[in-house]
Short mmCIF file of C-alpha atoms and ligand atoms in Angstrom, two decimals:
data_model
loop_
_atom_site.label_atom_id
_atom_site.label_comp_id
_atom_site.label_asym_id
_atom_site.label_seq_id
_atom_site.Cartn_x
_atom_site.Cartn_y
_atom_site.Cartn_z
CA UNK W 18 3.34 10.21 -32.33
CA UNK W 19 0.36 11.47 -30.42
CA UNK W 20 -2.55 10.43 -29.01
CA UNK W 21 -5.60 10.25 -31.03
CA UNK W 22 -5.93 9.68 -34.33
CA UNK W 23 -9.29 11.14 -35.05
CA UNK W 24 -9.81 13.44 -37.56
CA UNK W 25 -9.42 17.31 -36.73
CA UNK W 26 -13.23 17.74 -36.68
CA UNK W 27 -13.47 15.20 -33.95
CA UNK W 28 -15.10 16.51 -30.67
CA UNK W 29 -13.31 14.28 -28.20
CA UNK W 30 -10.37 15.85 -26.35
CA UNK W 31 -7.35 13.90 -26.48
CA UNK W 32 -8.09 12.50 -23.08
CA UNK W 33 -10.77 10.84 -24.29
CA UNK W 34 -9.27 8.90 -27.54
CA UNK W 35 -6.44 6.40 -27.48
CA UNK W 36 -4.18 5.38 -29.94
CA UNK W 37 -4.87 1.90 -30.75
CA UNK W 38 -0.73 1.71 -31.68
CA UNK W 39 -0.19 1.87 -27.75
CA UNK W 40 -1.40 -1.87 -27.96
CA UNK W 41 0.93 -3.15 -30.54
CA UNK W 42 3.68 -0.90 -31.70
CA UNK W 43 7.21 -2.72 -30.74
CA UNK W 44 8.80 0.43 -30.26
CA UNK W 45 5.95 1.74 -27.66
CA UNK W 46 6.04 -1.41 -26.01
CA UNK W 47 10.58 -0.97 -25.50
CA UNK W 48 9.85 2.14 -24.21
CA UNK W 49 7.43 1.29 -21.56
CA UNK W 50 10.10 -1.04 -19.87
CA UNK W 51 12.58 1.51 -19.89
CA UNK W 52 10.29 4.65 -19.27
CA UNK W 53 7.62 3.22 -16.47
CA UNK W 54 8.71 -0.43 -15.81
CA UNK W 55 12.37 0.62 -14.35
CA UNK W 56 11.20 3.65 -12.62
CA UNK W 57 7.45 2.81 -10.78
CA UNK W 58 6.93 0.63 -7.64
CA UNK W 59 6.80 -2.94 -8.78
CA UNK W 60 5.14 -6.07 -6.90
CA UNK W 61 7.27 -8.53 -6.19
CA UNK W 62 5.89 -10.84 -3.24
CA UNK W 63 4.60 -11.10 -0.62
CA UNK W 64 6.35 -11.48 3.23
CA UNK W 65 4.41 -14.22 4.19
CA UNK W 66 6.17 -16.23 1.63
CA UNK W 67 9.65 -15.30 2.66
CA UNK W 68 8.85 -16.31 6.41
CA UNK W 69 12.39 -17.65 7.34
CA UNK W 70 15.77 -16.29 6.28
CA UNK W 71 16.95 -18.02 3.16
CA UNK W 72 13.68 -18.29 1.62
CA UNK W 73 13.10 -16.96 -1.62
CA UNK W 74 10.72 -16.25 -4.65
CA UNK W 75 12.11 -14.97 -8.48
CA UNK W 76 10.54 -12.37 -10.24
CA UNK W 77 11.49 -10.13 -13.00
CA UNK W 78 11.34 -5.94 -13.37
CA UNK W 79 11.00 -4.73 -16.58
CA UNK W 80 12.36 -8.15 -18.01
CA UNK W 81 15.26 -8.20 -16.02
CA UNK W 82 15.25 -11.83 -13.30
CA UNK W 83 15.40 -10.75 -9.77
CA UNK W 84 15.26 -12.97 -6.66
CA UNK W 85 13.40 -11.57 -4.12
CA UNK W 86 14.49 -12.64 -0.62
CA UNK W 87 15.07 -12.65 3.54
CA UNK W 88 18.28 -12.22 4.48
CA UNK W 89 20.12 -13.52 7.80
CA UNK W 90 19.41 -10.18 9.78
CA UNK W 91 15.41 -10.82 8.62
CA UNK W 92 15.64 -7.86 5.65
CA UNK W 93 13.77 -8.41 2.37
CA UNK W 94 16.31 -7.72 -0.91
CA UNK W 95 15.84 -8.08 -4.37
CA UNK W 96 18.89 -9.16 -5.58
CA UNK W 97 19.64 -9.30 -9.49
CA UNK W 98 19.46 -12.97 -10.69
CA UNK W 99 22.56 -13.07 -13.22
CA UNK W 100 25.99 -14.46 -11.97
CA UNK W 101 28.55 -11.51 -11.79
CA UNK W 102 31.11 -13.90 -13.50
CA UNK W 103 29.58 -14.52 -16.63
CA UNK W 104 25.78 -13.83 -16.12
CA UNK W 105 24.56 -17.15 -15.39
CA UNK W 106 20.55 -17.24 -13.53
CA UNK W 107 21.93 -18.18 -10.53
CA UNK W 108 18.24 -20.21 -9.02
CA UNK W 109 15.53 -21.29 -11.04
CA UNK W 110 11.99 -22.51 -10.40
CA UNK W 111 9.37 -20.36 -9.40
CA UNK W 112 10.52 -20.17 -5.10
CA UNK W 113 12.61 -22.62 -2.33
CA UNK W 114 14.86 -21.81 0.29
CA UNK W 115 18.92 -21.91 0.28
CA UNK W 116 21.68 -20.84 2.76
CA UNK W 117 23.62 -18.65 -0.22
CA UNK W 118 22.73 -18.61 -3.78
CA UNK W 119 25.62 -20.86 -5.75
CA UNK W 120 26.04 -20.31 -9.26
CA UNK W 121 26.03 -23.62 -11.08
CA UNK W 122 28.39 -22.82 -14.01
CA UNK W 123 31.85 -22.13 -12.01
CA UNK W 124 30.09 -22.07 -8.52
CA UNK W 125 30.76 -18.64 -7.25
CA UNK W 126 28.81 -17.92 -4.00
CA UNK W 127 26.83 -15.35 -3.14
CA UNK W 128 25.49 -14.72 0.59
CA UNK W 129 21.90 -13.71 1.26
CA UNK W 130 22.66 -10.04 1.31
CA UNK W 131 24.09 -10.54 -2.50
CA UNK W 132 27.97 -10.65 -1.48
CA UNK W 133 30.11 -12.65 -3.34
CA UNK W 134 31.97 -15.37 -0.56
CA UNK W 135 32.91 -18.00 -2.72
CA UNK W 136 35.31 -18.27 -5.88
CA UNK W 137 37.27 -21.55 -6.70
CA UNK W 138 40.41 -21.16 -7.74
CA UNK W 139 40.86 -17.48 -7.19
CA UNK W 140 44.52 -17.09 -7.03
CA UNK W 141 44.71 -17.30 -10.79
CA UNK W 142 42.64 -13.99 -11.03
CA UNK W 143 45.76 -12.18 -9.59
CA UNK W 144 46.36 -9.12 -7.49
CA UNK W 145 43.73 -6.88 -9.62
CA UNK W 146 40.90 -9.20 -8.27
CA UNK W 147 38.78 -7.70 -5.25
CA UNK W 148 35.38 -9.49 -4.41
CA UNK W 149 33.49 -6.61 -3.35
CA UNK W 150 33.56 -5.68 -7.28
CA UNK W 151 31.65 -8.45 -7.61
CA UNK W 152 28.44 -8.33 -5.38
CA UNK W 153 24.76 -8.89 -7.00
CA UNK W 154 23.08 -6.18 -8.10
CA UNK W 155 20.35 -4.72 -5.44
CA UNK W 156 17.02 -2.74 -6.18
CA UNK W 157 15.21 -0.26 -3.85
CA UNK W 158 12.75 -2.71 -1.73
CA UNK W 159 9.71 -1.27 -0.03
CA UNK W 160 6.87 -3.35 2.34
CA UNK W 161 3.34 -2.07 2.74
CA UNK W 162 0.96 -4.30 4.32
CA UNK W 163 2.99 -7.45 3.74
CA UNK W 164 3.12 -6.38 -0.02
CA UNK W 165 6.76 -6.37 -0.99
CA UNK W 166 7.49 -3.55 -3.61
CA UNK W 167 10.62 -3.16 -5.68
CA UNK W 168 12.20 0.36 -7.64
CA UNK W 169 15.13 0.18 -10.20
CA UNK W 170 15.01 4.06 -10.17
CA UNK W 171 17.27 5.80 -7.35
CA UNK W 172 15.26 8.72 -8.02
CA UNK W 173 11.67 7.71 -7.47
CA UNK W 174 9.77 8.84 -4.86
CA UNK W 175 8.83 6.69 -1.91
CA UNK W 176 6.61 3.98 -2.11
CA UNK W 177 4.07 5.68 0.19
CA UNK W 178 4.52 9.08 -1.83
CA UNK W 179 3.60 6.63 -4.74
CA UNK W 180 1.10 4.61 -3.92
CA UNK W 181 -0.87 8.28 -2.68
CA UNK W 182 -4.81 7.58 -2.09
CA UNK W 183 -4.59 3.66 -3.39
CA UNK W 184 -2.73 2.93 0.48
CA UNK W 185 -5.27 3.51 2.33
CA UNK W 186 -7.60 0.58 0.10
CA UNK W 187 -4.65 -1.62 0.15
CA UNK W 188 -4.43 -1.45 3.65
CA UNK W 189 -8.06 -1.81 3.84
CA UNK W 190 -7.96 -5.14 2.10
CA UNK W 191 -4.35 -6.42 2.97
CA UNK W 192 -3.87 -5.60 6.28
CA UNK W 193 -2.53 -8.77 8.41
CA UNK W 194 -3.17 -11.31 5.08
CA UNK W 195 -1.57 -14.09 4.20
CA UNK W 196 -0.88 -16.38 0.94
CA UNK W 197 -2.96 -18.85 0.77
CA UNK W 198 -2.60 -20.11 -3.07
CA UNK W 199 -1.56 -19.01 -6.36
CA UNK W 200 -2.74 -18.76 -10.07
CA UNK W 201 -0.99 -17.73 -13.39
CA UNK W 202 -1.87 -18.00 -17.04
CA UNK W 203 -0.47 -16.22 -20.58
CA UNK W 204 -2.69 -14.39 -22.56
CA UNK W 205 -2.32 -13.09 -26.22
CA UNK W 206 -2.87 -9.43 -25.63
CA UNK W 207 -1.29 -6.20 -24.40
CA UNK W 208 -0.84 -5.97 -20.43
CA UNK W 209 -2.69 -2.74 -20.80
CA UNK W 210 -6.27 -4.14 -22.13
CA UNK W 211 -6.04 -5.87 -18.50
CA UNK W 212 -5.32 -3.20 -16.47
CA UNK W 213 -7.52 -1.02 -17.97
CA UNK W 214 -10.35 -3.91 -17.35
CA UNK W 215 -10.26 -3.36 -13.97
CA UNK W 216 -10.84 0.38 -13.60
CA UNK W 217 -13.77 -0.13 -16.16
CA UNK W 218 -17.18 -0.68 -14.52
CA UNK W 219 -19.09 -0.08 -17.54
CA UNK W 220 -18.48 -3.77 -18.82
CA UNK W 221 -19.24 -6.36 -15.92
CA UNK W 222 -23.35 -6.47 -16.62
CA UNK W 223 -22.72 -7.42 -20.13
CA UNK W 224 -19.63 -9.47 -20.30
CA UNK W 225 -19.80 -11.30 -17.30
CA UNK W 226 -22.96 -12.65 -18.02
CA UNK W 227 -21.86 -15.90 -16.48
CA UNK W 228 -22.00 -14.29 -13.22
CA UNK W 229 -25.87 -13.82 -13.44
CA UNK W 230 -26.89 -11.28 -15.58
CA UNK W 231 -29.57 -10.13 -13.34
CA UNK W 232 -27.73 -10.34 -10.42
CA UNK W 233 -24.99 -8.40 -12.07
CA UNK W 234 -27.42 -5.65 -13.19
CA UNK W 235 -28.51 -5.17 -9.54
CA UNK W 236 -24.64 -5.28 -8.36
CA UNK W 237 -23.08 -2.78 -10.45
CA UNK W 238 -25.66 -0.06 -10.53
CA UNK W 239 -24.47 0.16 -7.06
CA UNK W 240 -21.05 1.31 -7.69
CA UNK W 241 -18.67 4.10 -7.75
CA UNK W 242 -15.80 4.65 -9.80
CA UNK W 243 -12.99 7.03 -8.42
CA UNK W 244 -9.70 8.02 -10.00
CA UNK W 245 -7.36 8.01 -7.21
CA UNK W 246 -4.90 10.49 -9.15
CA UNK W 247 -1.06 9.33 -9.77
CA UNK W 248 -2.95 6.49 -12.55
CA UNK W 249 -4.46 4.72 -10.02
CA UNK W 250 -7.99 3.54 -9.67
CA UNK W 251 -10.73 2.38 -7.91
CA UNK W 252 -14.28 0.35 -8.32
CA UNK W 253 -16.33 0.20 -5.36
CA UNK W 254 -19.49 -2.01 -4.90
CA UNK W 255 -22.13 -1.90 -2.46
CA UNK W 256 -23.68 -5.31 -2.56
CA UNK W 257 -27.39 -5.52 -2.66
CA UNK W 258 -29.03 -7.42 0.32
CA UNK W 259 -30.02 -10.71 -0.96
CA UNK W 260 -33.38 -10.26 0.53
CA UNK W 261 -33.52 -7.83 -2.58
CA UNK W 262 -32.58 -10.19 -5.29
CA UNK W 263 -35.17 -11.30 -7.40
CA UNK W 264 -34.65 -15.31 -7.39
CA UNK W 265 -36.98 -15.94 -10.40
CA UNK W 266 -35.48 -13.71 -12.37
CA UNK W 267 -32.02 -14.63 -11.56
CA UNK W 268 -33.26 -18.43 -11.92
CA UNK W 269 -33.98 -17.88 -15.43
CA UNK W 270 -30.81 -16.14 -16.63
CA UNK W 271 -28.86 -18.55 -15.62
CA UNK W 272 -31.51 -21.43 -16.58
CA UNK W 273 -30.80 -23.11 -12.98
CA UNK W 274 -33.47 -23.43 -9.89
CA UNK W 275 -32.00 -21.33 -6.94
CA UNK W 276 -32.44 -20.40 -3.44
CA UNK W 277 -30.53 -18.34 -1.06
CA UNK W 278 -28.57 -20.85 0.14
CA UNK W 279 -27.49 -22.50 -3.04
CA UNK W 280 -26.54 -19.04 -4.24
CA UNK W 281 -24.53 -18.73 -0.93
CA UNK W 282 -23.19 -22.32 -1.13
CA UNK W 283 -21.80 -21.10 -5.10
CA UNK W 284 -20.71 -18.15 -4.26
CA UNK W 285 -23.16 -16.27 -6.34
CA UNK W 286 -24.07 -14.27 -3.40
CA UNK W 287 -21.49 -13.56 -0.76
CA UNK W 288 -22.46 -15.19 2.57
CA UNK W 289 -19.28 -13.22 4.10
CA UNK W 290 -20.30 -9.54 2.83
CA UNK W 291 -18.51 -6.28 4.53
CA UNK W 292 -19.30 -2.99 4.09
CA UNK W 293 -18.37 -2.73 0.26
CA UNK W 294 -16.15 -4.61 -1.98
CA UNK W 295 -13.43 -2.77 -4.17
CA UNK W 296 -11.11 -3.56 -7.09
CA UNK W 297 -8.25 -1.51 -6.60
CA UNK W 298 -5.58 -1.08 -9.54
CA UNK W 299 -2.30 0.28 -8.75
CA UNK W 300 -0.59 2.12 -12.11
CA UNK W 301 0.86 0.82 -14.07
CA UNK W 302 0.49 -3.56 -13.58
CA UNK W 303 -0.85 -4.49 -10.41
CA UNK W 304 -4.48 -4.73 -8.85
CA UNK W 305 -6.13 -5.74 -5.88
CA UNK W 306 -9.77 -6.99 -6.58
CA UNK W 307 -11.35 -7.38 -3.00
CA UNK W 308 -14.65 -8.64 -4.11
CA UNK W 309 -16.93 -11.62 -3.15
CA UNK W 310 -14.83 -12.54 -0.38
CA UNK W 311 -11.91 -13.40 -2.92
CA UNK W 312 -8.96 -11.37 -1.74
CA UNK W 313 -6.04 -11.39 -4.64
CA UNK W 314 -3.11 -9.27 -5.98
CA UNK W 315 -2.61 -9.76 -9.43
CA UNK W 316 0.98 -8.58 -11.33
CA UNK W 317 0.97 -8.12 -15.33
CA UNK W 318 3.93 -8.66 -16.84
CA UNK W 319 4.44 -7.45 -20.16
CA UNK W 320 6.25 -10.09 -22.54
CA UNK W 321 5.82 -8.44 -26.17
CA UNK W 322 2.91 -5.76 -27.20
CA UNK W 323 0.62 -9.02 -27.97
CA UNK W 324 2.04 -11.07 -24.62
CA UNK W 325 1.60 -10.95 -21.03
CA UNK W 326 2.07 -13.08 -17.73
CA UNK W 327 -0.87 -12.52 -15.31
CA UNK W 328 0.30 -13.95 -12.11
CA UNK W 329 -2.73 -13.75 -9.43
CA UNK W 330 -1.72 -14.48 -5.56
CA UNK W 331 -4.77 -15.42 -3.40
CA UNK W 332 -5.17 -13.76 -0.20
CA UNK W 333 -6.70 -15.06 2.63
CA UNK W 334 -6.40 -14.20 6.97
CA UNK W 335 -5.05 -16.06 9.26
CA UNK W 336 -7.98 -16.02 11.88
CA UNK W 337 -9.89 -17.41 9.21
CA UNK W 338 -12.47 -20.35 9.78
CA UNK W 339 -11.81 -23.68 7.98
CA UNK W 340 -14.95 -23.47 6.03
CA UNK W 341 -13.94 -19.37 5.38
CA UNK W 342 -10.50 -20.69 3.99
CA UNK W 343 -12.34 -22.98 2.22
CA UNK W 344 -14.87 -20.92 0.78
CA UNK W 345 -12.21 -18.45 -0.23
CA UNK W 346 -10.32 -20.84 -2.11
CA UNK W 347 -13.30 -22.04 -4.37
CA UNK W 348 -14.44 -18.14 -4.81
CA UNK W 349 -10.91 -17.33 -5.63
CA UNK W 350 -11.26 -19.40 -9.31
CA UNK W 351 -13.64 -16.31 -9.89
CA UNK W 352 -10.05 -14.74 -11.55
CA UNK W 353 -7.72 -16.44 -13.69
CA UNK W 354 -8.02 -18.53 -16.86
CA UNK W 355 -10.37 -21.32 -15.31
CA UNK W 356 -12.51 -18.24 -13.78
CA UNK W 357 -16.21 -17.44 -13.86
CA UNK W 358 -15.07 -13.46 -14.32
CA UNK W 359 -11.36 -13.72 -15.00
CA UNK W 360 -11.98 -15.88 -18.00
CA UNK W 361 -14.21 -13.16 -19.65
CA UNK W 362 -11.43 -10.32 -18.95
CA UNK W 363 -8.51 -12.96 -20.48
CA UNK W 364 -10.50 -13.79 -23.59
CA UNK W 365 -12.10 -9.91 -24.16
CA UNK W 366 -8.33 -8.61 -24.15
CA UNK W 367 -7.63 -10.89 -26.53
CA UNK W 368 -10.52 -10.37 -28.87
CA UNK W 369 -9.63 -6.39 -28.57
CA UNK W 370 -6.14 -7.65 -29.47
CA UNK W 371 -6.84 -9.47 -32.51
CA UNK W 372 -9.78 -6.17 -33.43
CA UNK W 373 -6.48 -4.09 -33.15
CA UNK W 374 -5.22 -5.80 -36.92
CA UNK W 375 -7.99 -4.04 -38.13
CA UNK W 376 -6.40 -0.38 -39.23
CA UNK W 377 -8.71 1.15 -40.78
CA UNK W 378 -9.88 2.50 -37.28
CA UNK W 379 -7.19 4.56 -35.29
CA UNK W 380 -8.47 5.13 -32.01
CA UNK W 381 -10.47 3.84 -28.99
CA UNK W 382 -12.82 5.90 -27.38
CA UNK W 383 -12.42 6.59 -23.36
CA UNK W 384 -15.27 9.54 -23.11
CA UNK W 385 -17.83 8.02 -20.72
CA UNK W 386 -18.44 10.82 -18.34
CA UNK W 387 -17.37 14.87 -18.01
CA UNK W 388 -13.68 14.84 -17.91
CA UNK W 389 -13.50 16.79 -14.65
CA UNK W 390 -15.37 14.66 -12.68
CA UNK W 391 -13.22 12.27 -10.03
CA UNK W 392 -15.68 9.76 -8.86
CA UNK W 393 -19.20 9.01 -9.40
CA UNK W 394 -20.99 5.99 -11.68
CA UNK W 395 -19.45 3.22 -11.98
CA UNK W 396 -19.95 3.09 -15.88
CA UNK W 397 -17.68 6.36 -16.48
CA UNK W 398 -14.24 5.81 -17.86
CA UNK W 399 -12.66 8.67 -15.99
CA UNK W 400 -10.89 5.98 -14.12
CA UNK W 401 -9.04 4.95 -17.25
CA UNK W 402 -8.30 8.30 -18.46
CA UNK W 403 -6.82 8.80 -14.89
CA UNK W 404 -4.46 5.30 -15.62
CA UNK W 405 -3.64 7.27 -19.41
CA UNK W 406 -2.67 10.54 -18.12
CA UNK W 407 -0.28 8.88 -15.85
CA UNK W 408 1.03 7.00 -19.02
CA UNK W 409 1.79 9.61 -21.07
CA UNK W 410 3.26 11.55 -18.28
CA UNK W 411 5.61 8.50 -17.69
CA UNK W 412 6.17 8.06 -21.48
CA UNK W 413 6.88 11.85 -22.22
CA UNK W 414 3.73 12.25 -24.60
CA UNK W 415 2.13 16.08 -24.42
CA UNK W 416 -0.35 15.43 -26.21
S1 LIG E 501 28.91 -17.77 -14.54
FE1 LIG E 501 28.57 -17.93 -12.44
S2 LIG E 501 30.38 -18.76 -11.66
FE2 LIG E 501 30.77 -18.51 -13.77
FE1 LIG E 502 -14.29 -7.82 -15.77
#
């Protein structure tokens, strides 16, 4: 299969057309686990979580469970989460805390770096029995910035050779963070439609009209979109001064009385504005919107073509005032299913989902912009053709 399906006349190149079957072909969708979900740079948590040794969070890469963890001597591992006896999950729940993971079917015990120091009754095994054939499965584990990063592939590069020009915005945004809450929700649509969401800055005026429509007009025609090469992207937004906003106008898109400090007090208006705010997206599932003071990480995970798991980890610093914390936490419902933004990105996916039953049209078009350029508007799409080139390179698709 390639990309495109336009007819031969068509005068997009094939950068600029995508194959709508990328969203719900079964076969596409096994071949991304094996192809680009077992060899990038996965999320997996976050070291502020995993403070002590012992404590732990699970996970999964590329559908497989994983329990990410410290370890005695203070090292993070991602140990596989499957019993080397007979594959029982050896901990369940979403996190906790444990001396050695004990596997509740025949209660063979495994220590924190994923030996195996327990077995009942092993005498019976006999001489061919040696318990270092039977230690938990490890995957490559890199930190950045308190992210915690995990590789099934032996072969990938490193995770800075990875990550490329997105480390330097991640380290922008997540330097010295902590977790300060948590979010998740399913939606009915391909983990792509999300992704892709965030390196598109041609939408948020229209969709997002619960933001302030006005508002929103004035916001995003002060952006920049910037393809970061190796499928990674970037938005960046330079927030007007509120001095600039026009309150009556604002006032009557959203059909409420306001004032600067009721904007403030809402979080309409950020009260706590730096220099610009960015939405970051790492390829291939994981993005780091920095934006109205709401600092998250957000993981896709992939659960059929029509399925995903967004899981969204709030972000917040530790010299932060009580009312900053606080203020945080309310912005931070600006993503997610209950969210004045995140909502609109959930239910869009899943309206381009449901358009995607209609076959009578083959492609999507991804043209906004010359295809050379790297950064400029925010309303080009060179962003996401950066994110598809990456794809295909991962999938093994010339064209
Ligand atoms: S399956 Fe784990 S001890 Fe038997
Ligand atoms: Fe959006």
């Amino acid at each position: 299969m390639s990309l495109g399906g336009m007819k031969d006349q068509s005068p997009y190149s094939l950068d600029e057309v995508i194959d709508r079957r990328i969203y719900t072909d079964e076969d596409i969708f096994r071949q991304e686990r094996e192809k680009i979900f077992k060899r990038t740079w996965q999320y997996v948590g976050h070291e502020s979580e995993l403070r002590e040794p012992g404590r732990y969070r699970l996970t999964t890469i590329a559908g497989e469970p994983y329990i990410v963890c410290r370890d005695q001597r203070g090292e993070i591992r991602v140990l596989g989460n499957t019993c080397t006896h007979r594959g029982a999950t050896l901990v369940r729940g979403s996190r906790g805390q444990c001396k050695a993971f004990r596997c509740p079917y025949h209660a063979w015990t495994f220590d924190l770096e994923g030996r195996l120091i327990g077995v009942p009754i092993p005498e019976d095994y006999g001489p061919r029995f040696r318990r270092e054939d039977f230690c938990l499965t490890q995957a490559r584990v890199e930190t950045y910035e308190g992210l915690i990063f995990a590789c099934l592939d032996e072969q990938a590069p490193s995770l800075d050779e990875y990550l490329g020009e997105a480390a330097q915005y991640i380290e922008r945004s997540c330097q010295g963070k902590e977790v300060i809450g948590y979010n998740k929700c399913l939606f009915k649509g391909n983990w792509k439609l999300y992704q892709e969401n965030f390196g598109d800055g041609y939408h948020p005026p229209f969709l997002h009209q619960g933001m302030g429509p006005a508002f929103l007009s004035t916001y995003e025609a002060n952006g920049e979109a910037i393809n970061l090469g190796n499928g990674h992207m970037l938005l960046k937004y330079y927030p007007p001064e509120p001095q600039h906003l026009d309150l009556s106008k604002l006032s009557a898109a959203l059909g409420i009385p306001l004032t600067l400090e009721t904007m403030k007090t809402t979080g309409i208006i950020n009260p706590y504005p730096g220099d610009y705010d960015s939405v970051l997206s790492v390829f291939p599932n994981f993005i780091v919107p920095d934006i109205v003071s709401v600092l998250s990480v957000h993981r896709l995970t992939p659960l059929a073509p029509d399925r995903t798991l967004l899981e969204i980890t709030i972000l917040g610093d530790p010299q932060d005032s009580p009312e900053f914390r606080q203020f945080r936490l309310r912005q931070s419902t600006v993503w997610g299913p209950g969210g004045r933004a995140g909502i609109d990105d959930i239910a869009v996916a899943e309206k381009c989902q449901r358009g995607f039953h209609a076959k009578a049209i083959a492609t999507s078009l991804m043209a906004r912009g010359s295809s050379d350029e790297r950064a400029g508007m925010v309303f080009n799409e060179y962003t996401i053709r950066g994110f598809y080139r990456q794809w295909r390179h991962y999938m093994g698709w010339s064209g």
